[in-house]
Short mmCIF file of C-alpha atoms and ligand atoms in Angstrom, two decimals:
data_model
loop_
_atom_site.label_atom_id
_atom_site.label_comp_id
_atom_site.label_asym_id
_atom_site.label_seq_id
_atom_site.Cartn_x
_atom_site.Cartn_y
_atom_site.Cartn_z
CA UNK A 15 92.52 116.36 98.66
CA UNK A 16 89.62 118.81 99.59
CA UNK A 17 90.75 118.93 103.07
CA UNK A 18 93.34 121.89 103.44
CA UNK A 19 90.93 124.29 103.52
CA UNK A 20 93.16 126.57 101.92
CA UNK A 21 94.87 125.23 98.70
CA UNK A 22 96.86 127.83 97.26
CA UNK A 23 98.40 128.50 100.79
CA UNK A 24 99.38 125.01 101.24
CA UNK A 25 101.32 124.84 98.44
CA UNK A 26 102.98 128.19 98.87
CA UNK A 27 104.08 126.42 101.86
CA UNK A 28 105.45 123.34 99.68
CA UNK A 29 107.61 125.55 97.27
CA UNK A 30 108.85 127.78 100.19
CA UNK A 31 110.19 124.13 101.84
CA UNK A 32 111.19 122.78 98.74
CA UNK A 33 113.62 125.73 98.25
CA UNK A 34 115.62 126.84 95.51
CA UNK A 35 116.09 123.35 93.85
CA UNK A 36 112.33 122.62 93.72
CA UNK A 37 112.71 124.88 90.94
CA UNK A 38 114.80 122.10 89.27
CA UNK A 39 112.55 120.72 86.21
CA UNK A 40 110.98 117.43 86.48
CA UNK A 41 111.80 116.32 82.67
CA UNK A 42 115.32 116.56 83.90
CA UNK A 43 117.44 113.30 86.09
CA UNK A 44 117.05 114.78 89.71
CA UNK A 45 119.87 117.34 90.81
CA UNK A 46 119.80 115.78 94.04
CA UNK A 47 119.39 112.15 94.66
CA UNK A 48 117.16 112.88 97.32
CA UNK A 49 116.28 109.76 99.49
CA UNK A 50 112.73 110.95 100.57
CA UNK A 51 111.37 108.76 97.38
CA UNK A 52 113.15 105.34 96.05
CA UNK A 53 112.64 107.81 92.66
CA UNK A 54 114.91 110.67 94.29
CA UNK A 55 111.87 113.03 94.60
CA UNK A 56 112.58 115.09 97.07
CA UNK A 57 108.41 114.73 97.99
CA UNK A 58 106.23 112.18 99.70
CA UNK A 59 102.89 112.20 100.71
CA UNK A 60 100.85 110.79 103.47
CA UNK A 61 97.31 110.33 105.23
CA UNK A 62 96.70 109.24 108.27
CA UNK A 63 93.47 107.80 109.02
CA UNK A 64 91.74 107.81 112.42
CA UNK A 65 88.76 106.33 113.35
CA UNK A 66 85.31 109.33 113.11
CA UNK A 67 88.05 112.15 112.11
CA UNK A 68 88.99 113.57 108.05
CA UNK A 69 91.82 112.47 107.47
CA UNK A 70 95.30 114.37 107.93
CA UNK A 71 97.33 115.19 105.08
CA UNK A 72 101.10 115.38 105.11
CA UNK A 73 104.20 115.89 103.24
CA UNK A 74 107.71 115.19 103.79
CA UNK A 75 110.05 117.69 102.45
CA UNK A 76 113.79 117.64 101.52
CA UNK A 77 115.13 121.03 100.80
CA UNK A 78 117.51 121.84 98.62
CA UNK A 79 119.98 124.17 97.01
CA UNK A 80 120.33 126.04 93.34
CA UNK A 81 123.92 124.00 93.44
CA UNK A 82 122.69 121.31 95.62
CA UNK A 83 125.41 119.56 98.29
CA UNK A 84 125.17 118.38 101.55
CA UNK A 85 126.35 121.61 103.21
CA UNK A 86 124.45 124.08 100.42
CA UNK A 87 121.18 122.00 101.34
CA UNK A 88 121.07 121.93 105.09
CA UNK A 89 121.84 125.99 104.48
CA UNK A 90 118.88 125.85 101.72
CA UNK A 91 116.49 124.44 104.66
CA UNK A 92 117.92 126.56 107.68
CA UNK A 93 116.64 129.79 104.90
CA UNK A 94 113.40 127.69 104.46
CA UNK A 95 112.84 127.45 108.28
CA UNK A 96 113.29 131.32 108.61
CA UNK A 97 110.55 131.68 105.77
CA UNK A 98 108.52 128.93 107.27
CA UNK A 99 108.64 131.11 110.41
CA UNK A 100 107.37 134.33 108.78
CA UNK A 101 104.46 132.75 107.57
CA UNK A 102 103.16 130.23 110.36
CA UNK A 103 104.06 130.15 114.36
CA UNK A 104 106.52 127.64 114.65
CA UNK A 105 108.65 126.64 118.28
CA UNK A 106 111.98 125.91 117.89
CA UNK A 107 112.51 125.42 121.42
CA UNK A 108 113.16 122.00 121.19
CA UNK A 109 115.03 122.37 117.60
CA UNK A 110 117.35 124.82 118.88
CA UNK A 111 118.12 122.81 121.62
CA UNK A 112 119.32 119.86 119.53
CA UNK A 113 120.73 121.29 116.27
CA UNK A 114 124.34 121.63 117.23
CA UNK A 115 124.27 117.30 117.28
CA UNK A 116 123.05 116.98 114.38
CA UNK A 117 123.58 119.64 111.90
CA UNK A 118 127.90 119.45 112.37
CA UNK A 119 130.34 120.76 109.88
CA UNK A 120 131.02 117.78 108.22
CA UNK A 121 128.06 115.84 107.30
CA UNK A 122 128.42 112.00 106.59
CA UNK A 123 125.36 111.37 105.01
CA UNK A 124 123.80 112.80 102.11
CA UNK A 125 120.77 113.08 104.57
CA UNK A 126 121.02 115.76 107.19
CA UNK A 127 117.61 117.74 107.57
CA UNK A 128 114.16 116.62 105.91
CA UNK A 129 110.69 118.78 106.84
CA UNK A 130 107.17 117.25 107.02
CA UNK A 131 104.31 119.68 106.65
CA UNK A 132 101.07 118.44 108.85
CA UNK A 133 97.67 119.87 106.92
CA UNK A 134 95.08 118.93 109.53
CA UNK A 135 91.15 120.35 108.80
CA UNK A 136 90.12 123.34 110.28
CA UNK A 137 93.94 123.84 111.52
CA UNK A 138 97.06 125.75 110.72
CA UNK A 139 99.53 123.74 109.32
CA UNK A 140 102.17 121.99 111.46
CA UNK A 141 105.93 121.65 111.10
CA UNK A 142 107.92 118.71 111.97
CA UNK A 143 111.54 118.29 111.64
CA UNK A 144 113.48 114.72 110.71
CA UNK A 145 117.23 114.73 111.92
CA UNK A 146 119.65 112.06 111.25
CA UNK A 147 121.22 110.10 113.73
CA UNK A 148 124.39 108.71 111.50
CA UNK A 149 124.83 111.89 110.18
CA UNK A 150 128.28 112.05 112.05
CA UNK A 151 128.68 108.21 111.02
CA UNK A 152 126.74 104.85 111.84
CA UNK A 153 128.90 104.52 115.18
CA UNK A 154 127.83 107.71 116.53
CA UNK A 155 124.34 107.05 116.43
CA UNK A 156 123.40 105.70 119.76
CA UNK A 157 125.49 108.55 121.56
CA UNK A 158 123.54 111.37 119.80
CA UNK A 159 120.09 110.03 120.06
CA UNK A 160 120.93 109.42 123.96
CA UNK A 161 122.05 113.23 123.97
CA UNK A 162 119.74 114.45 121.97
CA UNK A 163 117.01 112.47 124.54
CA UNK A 164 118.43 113.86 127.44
CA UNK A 165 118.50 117.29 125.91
CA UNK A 166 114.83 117.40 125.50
CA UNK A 167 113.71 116.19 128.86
CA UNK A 168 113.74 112.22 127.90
CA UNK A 169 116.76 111.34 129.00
CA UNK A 170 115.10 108.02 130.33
CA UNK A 171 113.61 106.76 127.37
CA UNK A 172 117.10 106.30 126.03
CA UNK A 173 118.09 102.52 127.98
CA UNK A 174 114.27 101.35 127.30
CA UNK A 175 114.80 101.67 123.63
CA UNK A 176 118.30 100.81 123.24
CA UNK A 177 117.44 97.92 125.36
CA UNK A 178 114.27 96.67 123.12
CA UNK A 179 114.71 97.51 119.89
CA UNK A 180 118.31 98.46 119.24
CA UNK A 181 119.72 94.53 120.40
CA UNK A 182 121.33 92.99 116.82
CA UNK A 183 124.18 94.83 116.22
CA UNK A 184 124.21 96.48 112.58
CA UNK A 185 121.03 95.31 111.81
CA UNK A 186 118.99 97.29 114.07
CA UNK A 187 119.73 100.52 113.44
CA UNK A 188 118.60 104.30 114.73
CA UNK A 189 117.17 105.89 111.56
CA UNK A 190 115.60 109.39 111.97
CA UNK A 191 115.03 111.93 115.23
CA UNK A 192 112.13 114.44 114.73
CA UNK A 193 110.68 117.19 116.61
CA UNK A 194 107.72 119.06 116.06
CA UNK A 195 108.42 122.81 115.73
CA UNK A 196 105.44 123.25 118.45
CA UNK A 197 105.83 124.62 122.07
CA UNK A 198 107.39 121.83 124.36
CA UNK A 199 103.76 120.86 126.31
CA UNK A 200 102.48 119.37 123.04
CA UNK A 201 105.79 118.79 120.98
CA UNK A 202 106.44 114.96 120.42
CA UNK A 203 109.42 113.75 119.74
CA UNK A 204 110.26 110.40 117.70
CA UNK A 205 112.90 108.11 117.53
CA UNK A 206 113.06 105.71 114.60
CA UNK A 207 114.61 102.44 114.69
CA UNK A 208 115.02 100.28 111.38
CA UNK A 209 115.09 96.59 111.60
CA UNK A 210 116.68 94.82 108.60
CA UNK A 211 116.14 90.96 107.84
CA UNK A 212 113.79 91.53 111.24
CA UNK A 213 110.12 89.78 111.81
CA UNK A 214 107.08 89.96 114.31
CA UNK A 215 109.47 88.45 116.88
CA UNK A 216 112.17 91.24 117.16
CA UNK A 217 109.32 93.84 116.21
CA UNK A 218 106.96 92.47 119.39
CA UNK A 219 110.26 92.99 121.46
CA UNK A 220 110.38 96.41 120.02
CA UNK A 221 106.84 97.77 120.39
CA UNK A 222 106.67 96.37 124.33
CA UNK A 223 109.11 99.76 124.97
CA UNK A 224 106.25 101.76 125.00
CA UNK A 225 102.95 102.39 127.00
CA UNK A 226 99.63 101.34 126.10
CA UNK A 227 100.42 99.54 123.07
CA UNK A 228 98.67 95.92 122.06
CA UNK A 229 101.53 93.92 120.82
CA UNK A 230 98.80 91.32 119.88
CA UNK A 231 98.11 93.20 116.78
CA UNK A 232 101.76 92.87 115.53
CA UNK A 233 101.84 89.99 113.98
CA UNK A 234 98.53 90.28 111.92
CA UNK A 235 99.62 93.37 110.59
CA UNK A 236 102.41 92.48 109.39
CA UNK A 237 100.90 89.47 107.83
CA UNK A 238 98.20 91.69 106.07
CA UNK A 239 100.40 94.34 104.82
CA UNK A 240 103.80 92.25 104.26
CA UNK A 241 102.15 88.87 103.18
CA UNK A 242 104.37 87.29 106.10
CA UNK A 243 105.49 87.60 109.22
CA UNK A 244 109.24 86.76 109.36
CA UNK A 245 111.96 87.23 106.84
CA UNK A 246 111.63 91.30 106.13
CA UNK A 247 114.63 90.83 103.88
CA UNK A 248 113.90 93.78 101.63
CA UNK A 249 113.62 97.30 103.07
CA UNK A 250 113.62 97.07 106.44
CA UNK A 251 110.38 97.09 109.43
CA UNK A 252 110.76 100.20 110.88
CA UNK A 253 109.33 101.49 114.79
CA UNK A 254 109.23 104.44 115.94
CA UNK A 255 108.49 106.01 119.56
CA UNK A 256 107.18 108.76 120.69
CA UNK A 257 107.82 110.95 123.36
CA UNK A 258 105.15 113.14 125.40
CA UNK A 259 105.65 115.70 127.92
CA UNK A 260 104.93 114.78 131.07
CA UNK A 261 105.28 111.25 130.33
CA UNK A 262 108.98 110.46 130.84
CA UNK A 263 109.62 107.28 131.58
CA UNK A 264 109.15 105.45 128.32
CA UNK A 265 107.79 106.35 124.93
CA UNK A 266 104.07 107.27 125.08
CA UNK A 267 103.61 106.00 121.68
CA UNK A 268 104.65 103.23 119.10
CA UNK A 269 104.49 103.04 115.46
CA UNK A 270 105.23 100.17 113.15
CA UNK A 271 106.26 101.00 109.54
CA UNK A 272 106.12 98.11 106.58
CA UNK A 273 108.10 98.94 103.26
CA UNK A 274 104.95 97.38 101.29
CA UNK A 275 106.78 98.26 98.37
CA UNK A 276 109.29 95.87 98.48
CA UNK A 277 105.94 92.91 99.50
CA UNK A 278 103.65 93.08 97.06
CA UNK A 279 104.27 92.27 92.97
CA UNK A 280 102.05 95.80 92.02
CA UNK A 281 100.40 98.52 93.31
CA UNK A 282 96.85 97.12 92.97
CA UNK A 283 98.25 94.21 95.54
CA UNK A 284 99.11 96.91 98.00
CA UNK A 285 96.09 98.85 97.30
CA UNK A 286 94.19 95.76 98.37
CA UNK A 287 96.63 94.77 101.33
CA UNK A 288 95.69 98.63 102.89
CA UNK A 289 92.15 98.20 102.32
CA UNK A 290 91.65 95.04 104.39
CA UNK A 291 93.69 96.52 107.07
CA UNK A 292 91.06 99.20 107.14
CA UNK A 293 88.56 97.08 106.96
CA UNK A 294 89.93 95.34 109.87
CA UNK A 295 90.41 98.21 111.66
CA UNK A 296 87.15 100.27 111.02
CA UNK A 297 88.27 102.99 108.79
CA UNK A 298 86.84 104.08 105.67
CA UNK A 299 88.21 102.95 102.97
CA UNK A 300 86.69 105.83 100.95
CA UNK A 301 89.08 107.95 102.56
CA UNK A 302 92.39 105.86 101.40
CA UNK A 303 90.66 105.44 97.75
CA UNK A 304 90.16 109.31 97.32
CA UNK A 305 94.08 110.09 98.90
CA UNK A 306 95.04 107.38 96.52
CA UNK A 307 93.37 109.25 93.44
CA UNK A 308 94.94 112.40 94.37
CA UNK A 309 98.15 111.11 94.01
CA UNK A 310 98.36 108.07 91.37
CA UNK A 311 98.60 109.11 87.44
CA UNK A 312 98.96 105.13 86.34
CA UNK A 313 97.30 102.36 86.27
CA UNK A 314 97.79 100.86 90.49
CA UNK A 315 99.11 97.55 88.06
CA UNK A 316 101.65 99.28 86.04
CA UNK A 317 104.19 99.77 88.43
CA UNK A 318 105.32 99.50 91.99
CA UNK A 319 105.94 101.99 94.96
CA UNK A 320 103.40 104.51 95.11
CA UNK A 321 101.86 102.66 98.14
CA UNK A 322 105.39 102.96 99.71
CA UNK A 323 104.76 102.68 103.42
CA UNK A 324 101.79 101.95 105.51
CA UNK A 325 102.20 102.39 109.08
CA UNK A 326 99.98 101.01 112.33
CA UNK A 327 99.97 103.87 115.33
CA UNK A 328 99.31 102.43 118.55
CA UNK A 329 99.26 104.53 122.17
CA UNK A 330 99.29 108.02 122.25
CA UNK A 331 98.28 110.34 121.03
CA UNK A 332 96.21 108.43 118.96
CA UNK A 333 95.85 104.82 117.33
CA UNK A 334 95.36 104.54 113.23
CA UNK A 335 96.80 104.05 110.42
CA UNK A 336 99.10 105.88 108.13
CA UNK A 337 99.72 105.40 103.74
CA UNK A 338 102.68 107.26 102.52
CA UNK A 339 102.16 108.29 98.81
CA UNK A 340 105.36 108.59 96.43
CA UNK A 341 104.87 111.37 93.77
CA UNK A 342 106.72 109.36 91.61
CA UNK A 343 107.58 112.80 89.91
CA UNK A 344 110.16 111.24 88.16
CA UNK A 345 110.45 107.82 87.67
CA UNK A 346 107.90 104.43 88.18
CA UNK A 347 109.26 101.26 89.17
CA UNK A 348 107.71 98.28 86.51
CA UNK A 349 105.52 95.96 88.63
CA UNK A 350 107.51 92.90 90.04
CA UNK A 351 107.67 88.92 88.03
CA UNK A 352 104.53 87.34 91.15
CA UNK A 353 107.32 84.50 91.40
CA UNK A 354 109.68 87.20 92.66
CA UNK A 355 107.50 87.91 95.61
CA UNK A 356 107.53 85.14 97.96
N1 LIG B 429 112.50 106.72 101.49
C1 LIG B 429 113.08 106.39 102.77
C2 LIG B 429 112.72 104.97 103.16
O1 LIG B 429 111.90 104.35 102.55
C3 LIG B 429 112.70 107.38 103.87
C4 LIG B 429 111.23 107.47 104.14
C5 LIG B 429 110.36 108.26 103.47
C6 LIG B 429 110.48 106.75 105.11
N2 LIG B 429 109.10 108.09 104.01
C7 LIG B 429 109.15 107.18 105.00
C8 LIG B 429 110.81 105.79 106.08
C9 LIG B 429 108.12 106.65 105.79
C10 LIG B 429 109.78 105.27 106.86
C11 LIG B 429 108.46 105.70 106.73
O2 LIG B 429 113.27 104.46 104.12
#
């Protein structure tokens, strides 16, 4: 995307997270149904757009094995973190602090560790790590994110989100933990929440947890990106929070997260969707159109789920908004019958 500055590095950094199983051929069914992409990729890409700034590139990672499992791959992305280490200065301060709770002997989930990789111009590349918080079962959730809170200095955040956005039993439900592998003065880290069959209503109770966010704009993105504003009865609204040093009490930051994918009949409908959300929020939609490009190898009409997420930061550290690219490496879903989409 022109912006890494330094191309054949960054993807040397890709293969060395992808590990042993993104040697796995792409003409072949996936080894490893990896839930980073609805197609099992074990890629996705993102840019986040700011107002006046390029825009920053990401990718999240799963790791995985030559004989992939749950055990082999969390081993496959503990080797890839000591790699990762060689090669950039990462802080694990925070990580080692809270890998014990999530990374346990038995693993109930077929997703344990993922990576994103943060290209920024005119930076090194960042590391961010995504826990998860059911790994040792749904009902153990809340008790490790609370631990895993108080572990890394945020031990009051805990009651204001479990109190705002974790309130429907089984439907709301904690979804990823992530740290960035930075020193602890500028580390975030994020708790996500998913909210299935949810709508502005539950998600304006959720975004109020944090500080400085405008719960106004809620509703209208939803509407622009979802086509509605209640009844999310496909993949779920996600938030997430985000913690800052030095800021304790509650989360500094809030994101919402729409599942577009599941919205819109085609990817030219959620092409659109993102564009007048830029539009309304003064970003250039040059910049989405050329990430976009990058990415897509179709027609935007012949299938569904390359525009899988779009996301609306609000607070610190700063506001914008985010597209998350599938590589659709190996399969595309076929665009949607319009009288399936309500
Ligand atoms: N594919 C999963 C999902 O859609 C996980 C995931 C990948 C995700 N990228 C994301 C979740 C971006 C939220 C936002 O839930």
């Amino acid at each position: 995307m022109g912006i890494t500055g330094n191309t054949v590095k960054s993807v040397g950094l890709l293969a060395e997270t992808l590990g042993p199983g993104g040697l796995h051929p792409i003409s072949e069914n996936p080894a490893w149904p990896s839930g980073v992409a609805d197609d099992h990729s074990p890629v996705e890409f993102s840019a986040a757009f700011e107002a006046d700034r390029p825009p920053t590139v990401r990718a999240i990672v799963e790791t995985s094995a030559t004989r992939p499992s749950r055990s082999a791959n969390v081993s496959a992305a503990l080797a890839a973190l000591d790699r990762l280490r060689r090669r950039e200065s990462l802080d694990t301060t925070r990580f080692d602090a809270v890998r014990d709770l999530f990374l346990p002997a038995r693993l109930e989930h077929d997703f344990a560790f993922w990576y994103s990789l943060v290209f920024r111009a005119g930076a090194a590349p960042a590391v961010k790590v995504y826990f998860n918080p059911e790994v040792r079962g749904p009902e153990a959730a809340g008790g490790l994110v609370r631990e895993a809170l108080g572990r890394t200095g945020f031990a009051a955040g805990f009651p204001v989100l479990r109190d705002h956005a974790v309130t429907r039993p089984g439907l709301d439900t904690y979804s990823f933990f992530a740290l960035d592998l930075l020193d602890p003065r500028q580390a975030r880290v994020k708790v996500y929440v998913s909210h299935q069959s949810a709508g502005v209503t539950e998600v304006t109770r959720a975004a109020k947890a944090a500080h400085g966010v405008d719960v106004d704009r809620v509703p209208d993105f939803c509407l622009l990106t979802g086509g509605r504003t209640e009844a999310f009865d496909g993949r779920p609204l996600i938030s997430s929070y985000t913690f800052l040093d030095g800021d304790v009490a509650a989360p500094s930051g809030y994101s919402l997260y729409v599942p577009i994918r599941d919205y819109v009949a085609d990817d030219e409908e959620a092409r659109r969707r993102v564009l007048q959300v830029m539009a309304k929020y003064g970003l250039d939609p040059a910049q989405f159109d050329n990430a976009l490009r990058a990415v897509a190898r179709r027609p935007l009409d012949e299938g569904v789920g390359l525009i899988a997420h779009v996301s609306l930061r609000m607070g610190r550290p700063r506001p914008g908004i985010t597209v998350y690219l599938s590589s659709e490496a190996y399969d595309v879903a076929s665009p949607r019958p319009v009288s399936l989409v309500v």
